[in-house]
Short mmCIF file of C-alpha atoms in Angstrom, two decimals:
data_model
loop_
_atom_site.label_atom_id
_atom_site.label_comp_id
_atom_site.label_asym_id
_atom_site.label_seq_id
_atom_site.Cartn_x
_atom_site.Cartn_y
_atom_site.Cartn_z
CA MET A 570 63.10 34.86 -62.09
CA PRO A 571 62.97 31.29 -60.05
CA PHE A 572 61.53 30.50 -56.55
CA ASP A 573 64.08 31.89 -54.24
CA PHE A 574 64.26 28.75 -51.99
CA GLU A 575 67.14 30.26 -49.59
CA HIS A 576 64.64 33.40 -49.11
CA ALA A 577 61.37 32.01 -48.82
CA VAL A 578 61.88 28.81 -46.85
CA THR A 579 62.98 29.46 -43.36
CA ALA A 580 62.41 28.50 -39.71
CA PRO A 581 60.60 29.25 -37.70
CA PHE A 582 57.55 29.20 -39.85
CA ARG A 583 55.89 32.34 -39.93
CA MET A 584 52.76 33.79 -42.12
CA GLN A 585 54.08 37.25 -42.84
CA PRO A 586 54.09 39.59 -45.69
CA GLY A 587 57.86 38.69 -46.72
CA LEU A 588 58.36 41.48 -49.23
CA ARG A 589 61.63 42.41 -50.64
CA LYS A 590 62.30 45.21 -53.37
CA LEU A 591 62.62 43.85 -56.76
CA ALA A 592 66.12 44.39 -58.23
CA GLU A 593 66.91 46.66 -60.94
CA GLY A 594 66.05 44.82 -64.23
CA SER A 595 64.17 41.98 -62.91
CA VAL A 596 61.55 40.46 -65.29
CA GLN A 597 57.99 40.27 -63.97
CA PHE A 598 56.23 37.94 -66.81
CA THR A 599 56.93 34.79 -68.41
CA PRO A 600 55.59 34.04 -72.06
CA ASN A 601 53.89 30.88 -72.62
CA HIS A 602 54.53 28.69 -75.65
CA PRO A 603 52.19 26.59 -77.55
CA ALA A 604 53.54 23.47 -75.35
CA SER A 605 53.40 25.02 -72.22
CA PRO A 606 51.58 23.37 -69.31
CA HIS A 607 50.40 26.81 -68.01
CA LEU A 608 48.93 27.31 -71.31
CA ARG A 609 47.36 24.11 -71.42
CA GLU A 610 45.99 24.38 -67.88
CA LYS A 611 44.52 27.94 -68.23
CA LEU A 612 43.01 27.31 -71.50
CA ALA A 613 41.06 24.55 -70.15
CA VAL A 614 39.81 26.86 -67.43
CA LEU A 615 38.96 29.98 -69.52
CA CYS A 616 37.22 27.53 -72.41
CA SER A 617 35.20 25.42 -69.99
CA GLN A 618 34.76 27.67 -66.76
CA PRO A 619 35.84 31.29 -67.44
CA GLU A 620 33.56 32.43 -64.76
CA GLN A 621 35.48 30.56 -62.02
CA ALA A 622 38.69 32.85 -63.33
CA LEU A 623 37.61 36.11 -64.27
CA GLN A 624 36.10 38.62 -61.77
CA ILE A 625 35.11 42.20 -61.86
CA GLU A 626 33.42 44.40 -59.48
CA PRO A 627 30.59 46.15 -61.29
CA GLY A 628 31.71 49.47 -62.84
CA PHE A 629 35.59 49.17 -62.17
CA ASP A 630 37.72 50.40 -65.06
CA ALA A 631 40.52 47.81 -65.45
CA LEU A 632 41.98 48.94 -68.62
CA PRO A 633 44.52 51.40 -67.46
CA ALA A 634 46.14 48.81 -64.90
CA LEU A 635 45.92 46.04 -67.60
CA HIS A 636 47.58 48.09 -70.09
CA ALA A 637 50.22 49.00 -68.00
CA ALA A 638 51.14 45.47 -67.39
CA MET A 639 50.75 44.77 -71.01
CA ARG A 640 53.55 47.29 -71.87
CA GLN A 641 55.59 45.87 -69.06
CA ALA A 642 55.23 42.36 -70.82
CA ALA A 643 55.74 43.72 -74.01
CA GLN A 644 59.18 45.44 -72.86
CA GLU A 645 60.40 42.39 -71.33
CA HIS A 646 59.52 39.88 -74.09
CA PRO A 647 58.75 41.70 -77.63
CA ALA A 648 59.02 38.58 -79.76
CA ALA A 649 55.83 37.30 -77.76
CA LEU A 650 54.03 40.08 -76.92
CA THR A 651 53.24 43.70 -78.43
CA LEU A 652 50.75 46.32 -77.60
CA SER A 653 50.08 48.84 -80.42
CA SER A 654 49.60 52.20 -79.82
CA ASP A 655 45.75 52.21 -80.51
CA GLY A 656 45.40 49.50 -78.01
CA GLN A 657 45.59 46.16 -79.75
CA LEU A 658 47.39 43.38 -78.18
CA LEU A 659 49.46 40.78 -80.26
CA ALA A 660 50.25 37.60 -78.94
CA HIS A 661 53.01 36.41 -81.25
CA ALA A 662 53.83 33.19 -79.72
CA LEU A 663 50.33 32.13 -79.86
CA GLY A 664 49.10 33.61 -83.10
CA TRP A 665 46.15 35.94 -82.01
CA SER A 666 45.69 39.50 -81.46
CA VAL A 667 42.55 41.46 -79.76
CA ASP A 668 42.06 44.93 -79.60
CA ASP A 669 40.68 47.04 -76.81
CA ARG A 670 36.95 46.47 -78.08
CA GLY A 671 37.28 42.98 -78.03
CA GLU A 672 37.81 41.85 -81.66
CA VAL A 673 39.72 38.70 -82.05
CA ALA A 674 42.04 38.22 -85.11
CA ALA A 675 44.82 35.24 -86.17
CA LEU A 676 47.89 36.83 -86.87
CA HIS A 677 48.67 33.88 -89.27
CA PRO A 678 46.81 30.67 -90.95
CA GLN A 679 48.52 28.21 -88.47
CA ALA A 680 47.22 29.86 -85.43
CA PRO A 681 45.60 27.52 -83.08
CA GLN A 682 42.25 27.60 -83.63
CA ASN A 683 41.04 26.29 -80.06
CA ILE A 684 42.69 29.73 -78.81
CA GLY A 685 40.64 31.74 -80.97
CA GLN A 686 37.69 29.63 -80.47
CA CYS A 687 38.02 30.33 -76.62
CA LEU A 688 38.36 33.90 -76.80
CA LYS A 689 35.43 34.44 -79.25
CA ALA A 690 33.22 32.75 -76.80
CA LEU A 691 33.94 35.15 -74.00
CA PRO A 692 32.30 38.59 -73.37
CA ALA A 693 33.92 41.14 -75.59
CA SER A 694 35.02 42.97 -72.58
CA TRP A 695 37.02 39.96 -71.52
CA ARG A 696 38.81 39.04 -74.71
CA GLN A 697 41.92 41.27 -74.43
CA ALA A 698 42.37 40.27 -70.94
CA ALA A 699 42.06 36.60 -71.46
CA LEU A 700 44.41 36.60 -74.34
CA PHE A 701 47.13 38.43 -72.10
CA SER A 702 46.41 35.69 -69.57
CA LEU A 703 47.10 33.05 -72.08
CA ALA A 704 50.09 34.81 -73.25
CA ILE A 705 51.76 34.53 -70.03
CA GLU A 706 52.39 32.02 -67.15
CA GLU A 707 51.61 34.35 -64.31
CA ASP A 708 47.94 34.74 -63.12
CA LEU A 709 46.68 38.51 -62.77
CA ALA A 710 45.01 40.89 -60.00
CA ILE A 711 44.55 44.29 -59.71
CA VAL A 712 44.87 46.01 -55.75
CA ASP A 713 43.01 49.11 -54.99
CA GLY A 714 45.30 50.44 -52.41
CA ARG A 715 42.97 52.88 -51.29
CA ARG A 716 40.41 50.49 -50.40
CA ALA A 717 42.70 47.69 -49.55
CA SER A 718 40.76 45.22 -52.04
CA LEU A 719 40.67 43.26 -55.19
CA PRO A 720 38.37 44.85 -57.72
CA TRP A 721 39.55 42.66 -60.80
CA LEU A 722 40.99 39.05 -61.16
CA ALA A 723 42.08 36.77 -63.89
CA VAL A 724 43.29 33.78 -61.70
CA ALA A 725 42.77 30.30 -63.47
CA LEU A 726 45.37 28.31 -61.53
CA PRO A 727 44.66 29.33 -57.89
CA SER A 728 46.50 27.66 -54.88
CA HIS A 729 43.22 26.07 -53.17
CA TRP A 730 41.11 29.28 -53.29
CA ASP A 731 38.24 30.55 -55.17
CA PRO A 732 38.46 33.83 -56.81
CA ARG A 733 34.56 34.29 -56.73
CA GLN A 734 35.16 34.67 -52.86
CA LYS A 735 37.70 37.21 -52.88
CA ILE A 736 36.29 39.75 -55.66
CA GLY A 737 35.98 43.26 -53.83
CA ARG A 738 36.75 41.86 -50.46
CA HIS A 739 38.87 43.99 -48.20
CA PHE A 740 42.56 42.59 -47.46
CA ALA A 741 41.49 41.18 -44.07
CA GLU A 742 38.64 39.46 -45.44
CA VAL A 743 40.93 38.00 -48.44
CA HIS A 744 43.19 36.45 -45.68
CA ALA A 745 40.87 35.47 -42.93
CA PRO A 746 41.05 31.98 -43.64
CA VAL A 747 45.03 31.76 -43.87
CA ALA A 748 45.97 30.16 -40.57
CA ASP A 749 48.40 32.14 -38.05
CA ASN A 750 47.56 35.27 -39.96
CA ALA A 751 47.48 37.88 -37.19
CA VAL A 752 50.86 39.40 -38.51
CA LEU A 753 49.91 39.23 -42.34
CA VAL A 754 46.71 40.97 -41.69
CA ALA A 755 48.07 43.84 -39.13
CA ALA A 756 50.35 44.71 -41.92
CA GLY A 757 47.59 44.95 -44.45
CA GLU A 758 47.30 48.78 -44.46
CA HIS A 759 50.65 49.54 -44.61
CA LEU A 760 51.26 46.59 -47.29
CA MET A 761 48.68 48.43 -49.56
CA LYS A 762 50.48 51.68 -49.45
CA LEU A 763 53.80 49.97 -50.26
CA VAL A 764 52.60 47.92 -53.23
CA THR A 765 50.45 50.83 -54.81
CA GLY A 766 53.78 53.14 -54.36
CA PRO A 767 56.63 53.54 -56.86
CA GLN A 768 58.65 50.70 -55.66
CA ARG A 769 58.34 47.34 -57.24
CA TRP A 770 58.32 44.19 -54.86
CA GLU A 771 58.04 40.54 -55.02
CA ARG A 772 57.41 37.91 -52.33
CA PHE A 773 57.50 34.27 -52.36
CA VAL A 774 55.08 31.49 -51.00
CA TRP A 775 55.20 27.64 -50.91
CA ASN A 776 53.59 24.36 -49.73
CA VAL A 777 54.23 20.67 -49.74
CA THR A 778 51.23 18.92 -51.62
CA ARG A 779 49.90 15.38 -53.17
CA HIS A 780 48.55 17.75 -56.26
CA PRO A 781 50.60 17.78 -59.23
CA GLY A 782 48.72 20.11 -61.14
CA LEU A 783 49.15 23.89 -61.64
CA ASP A 784 45.37 24.54 -61.16
CA ALA A 785 44.34 24.00 -57.56
CA HIS A 786 40.86 25.51 -57.80
CA PRO A 787 39.11 23.80 -54.72
CA GLN A 788 36.03 22.97 -56.93
CA ARG A 789 38.33 21.50 -59.58
CA THR A 790 40.45 19.63 -57.49
CA PRO A 791 39.18 16.65 -55.34
CA PRO A 792 40.83 16.53 -51.87
CA THR A 793 43.87 14.56 -51.70
CA HIS A 794 44.60 12.73 -48.53
CA TRP A 795 47.85 11.35 -47.28
CA PRO A 796 47.64 7.28 -46.88
CA ALA A 797 48.41 6.49 -43.45
CA ASP A 798 50.92 3.29 -44.71
CA LEU A 799 52.89 5.59 -47.09
CA ASP A 800 56.45 4.82 -46.52
CA GLU A 801 59.21 7.51 -46.68
CA ALA A 802 60.31 6.29 -50.10
CA ALA A 803 56.77 6.26 -51.35
CA LEU A 804 55.79 9.57 -49.99
CA SER A 805 58.81 11.09 -51.84
CA GLN A 806 57.67 10.27 -55.17
CA HIS A 807 54.08 11.24 -54.71
CA THR A 808 54.83 14.79 -53.06
CA TRP A 809 55.12 17.83 -54.65
CA PHE A 810 56.86 21.28 -53.96
CA ARG A 811 54.30 24.06 -55.01
CA SER A 812 55.38 27.53 -55.24
CA GLU A 813 54.53 31.09 -56.11
CA ARG A 814 56.63 33.90 -57.15
CA GLN A 815 54.16 37.23 -56.59
CA THR A 816 55.30 40.61 -57.77
CA PHE A 817 53.70 43.87 -58.10
CA ILE A 818 53.31 46.52 -60.91
CA PRO A 819 52.50 49.84 -59.16
CA LEU A 820 50.25 52.63 -60.71
CA PRO A 821 50.90 55.37 -57.92
CA GLU A 822 48.81 57.75 -60.03
CA ARG A 823 45.85 55.76 -59.47
CA GLY A 824 46.65 54.30 -55.96
CA GLN A 825 46.57 50.87 -57.63
CA ALA A 826 48.96 47.99 -58.55
CA VAL A 827 48.89 44.78 -60.70
CA PHE A 828 49.52 41.83 -58.77
CA THR A 829 51.33 38.90 -60.77
CA ILE A 830 51.20 35.27 -59.65
CA ARG A 831 53.07 32.58 -61.09
CA VAL A 832 52.93 28.99 -59.92
CA ALA A 833 55.24 26.22 -60.07
CA VAL A 834 54.91 22.66 -59.29
CA ARG A 835 57.73 20.21 -59.26
CA PRO A 836 58.44 16.88 -57.45
CA LEU A 837 59.87 17.22 -54.25
CA ALA A 838 62.97 15.32 -54.75
CA GLN A 839 63.65 17.83 -57.30
CA ALA A 840 63.10 21.01 -54.89
CA VAL A 841 65.23 19.59 -52.19
CA ASP A 842 68.13 18.94 -54.60
CA THR A 843 70.68 19.77 -51.72
CA PRO A 844 71.25 18.55 -48.36
CA ALA A 845 71.09 21.93 -47.27
CA ARG A 846 67.73 22.77 -48.76
CA ALA A 847 66.64 19.29 -47.16
CA GLN A 848 67.30 20.45 -44.05
CA ARG A 849 65.87 24.04 -44.46
CA LEU A 850 62.44 22.48 -45.50
CA HIS A 851 62.74 19.87 -42.52
CA ASP A 852 63.17 22.91 -40.11
CA ALA A 853 60.27 24.94 -41.59
CA ILE A 854 57.73 21.99 -41.71
CA ALA A 855 58.86 20.94 -37.95
CA SER A 856 58.40 24.50 -36.76
CA MET A 857 54.72 24.96 -38.24
CA SER A 858 51.95 25.21 -35.68
CA PRO A 859 49.08 22.89 -35.64
CA ALA A 860 46.89 25.70 -37.29
CA ALA A 861 49.50 25.90 -40.40
CA LEU A 862 49.73 22.36 -40.67
CA ALA A 863 45.85 22.03 -40.71
CA TYR A 864 45.88 25.09 -42.97
CA ARG A 865 48.25 23.46 -45.53
CA GLN A 866 46.84 19.63 -45.31
CA LEU A 867 50.31 18.48 -43.87
CA THR A 868 49.07 17.19 -40.51
CA GLU A 869 49.09 13.65 -41.60
CA ALA A 870 52.06 13.86 -43.69
CA ARG A 871 54.57 15.69 -41.43
CA PRO A 872 55.90 12.67 -39.55
CA GLY A 873 57.05 10.99 -42.59
CA LEU A 874 58.08 14.38 -44.17
CA LEU A 875 60.31 14.96 -41.63
CA ARG A 876 61.96 11.58 -41.48
CA TRP A 877 62.43 11.67 -45.18
CA LEU A 878 63.83 15.00 -45.10
CA ALA A 879 66.19 14.49 -42.20
CA ALA A 880 67.51 11.55 -44.06
CA ARG A 881 68.32 13.52 -47.27
CA ALA A 882 69.91 16.04 -44.93
CA ALA A 883 72.19 13.65 -43.26
CA CYS A 884 73.48 12.68 -46.65
CA ALA A 885 75.81 15.83 -46.27
CA ASP A 886 77.31 14.13 -43.17
CA SER A 887 77.88 10.55 -44.46
CA ALA A 888 79.32 12.20 -47.88
CA SER A 889 82.12 13.99 -45.41
CA THR A 890 82.92 11.24 -42.95
CA PRO A 891 86.10 9.46 -43.98
#
């Protein structure tokens, strides 16, 4: 499912849970293919700095939740993924398999060797989860609803946060750095109960950024500043719309949920492809508090962004004028 622009971009801008029920039959996973930018960037992280993406609380058993997510992905995309009855994950599109003991095997002689080498270099306990992460565009986390915490993470493409600082933390601690977070934090306990119940949910988040990559880990992406002399036309060419679609796969019998995060990045001009969308984004950014602007690194950019978006929104008026 694509990012729902009209649902997610609203004014006045507020930090809030924004959950909505997942429509019946909606897919929650997007399979990677060998040329996928998600695969390329995830593989770079898992091969060179896996400890920055793969985190688990000591003693936590992630396998039941992970296998539930794998079964869901295999049901949605059987040509890309299979989870066998004996616990072997086969990533057909990538050419590799890993069983629940961590044994790695190529599915055919043409299987990309860099994927197999990356998996074999990881601890055996992480290999199956890593193959699953590489086989899909989504990053993954497990939510423990009883403790309102994140005991397990496989997040290679974070949006300016470090998974090592979130593992095992309470919901309120995880969201403490977020600007204007009072509504979000206050809803935390209720939110945990909702997402670990029987209903499936989704939510969307977004930002405007100068960083074009999917991987925005703070230690792997140097800070980018908005030049003071950048005019509106140049700004639009060097500005990106970063979005996330987040969904929850509940395991109510365990009080858990698998949290999926699909990041997408596209040029701002492509994201606001109609005057109506330009107006929506203009109004949302115009209504952000100083704290929200600072948190999203938009304080310097806002004047130029608003002028450019206003001009793009005005195209509707000029087009309708005789």
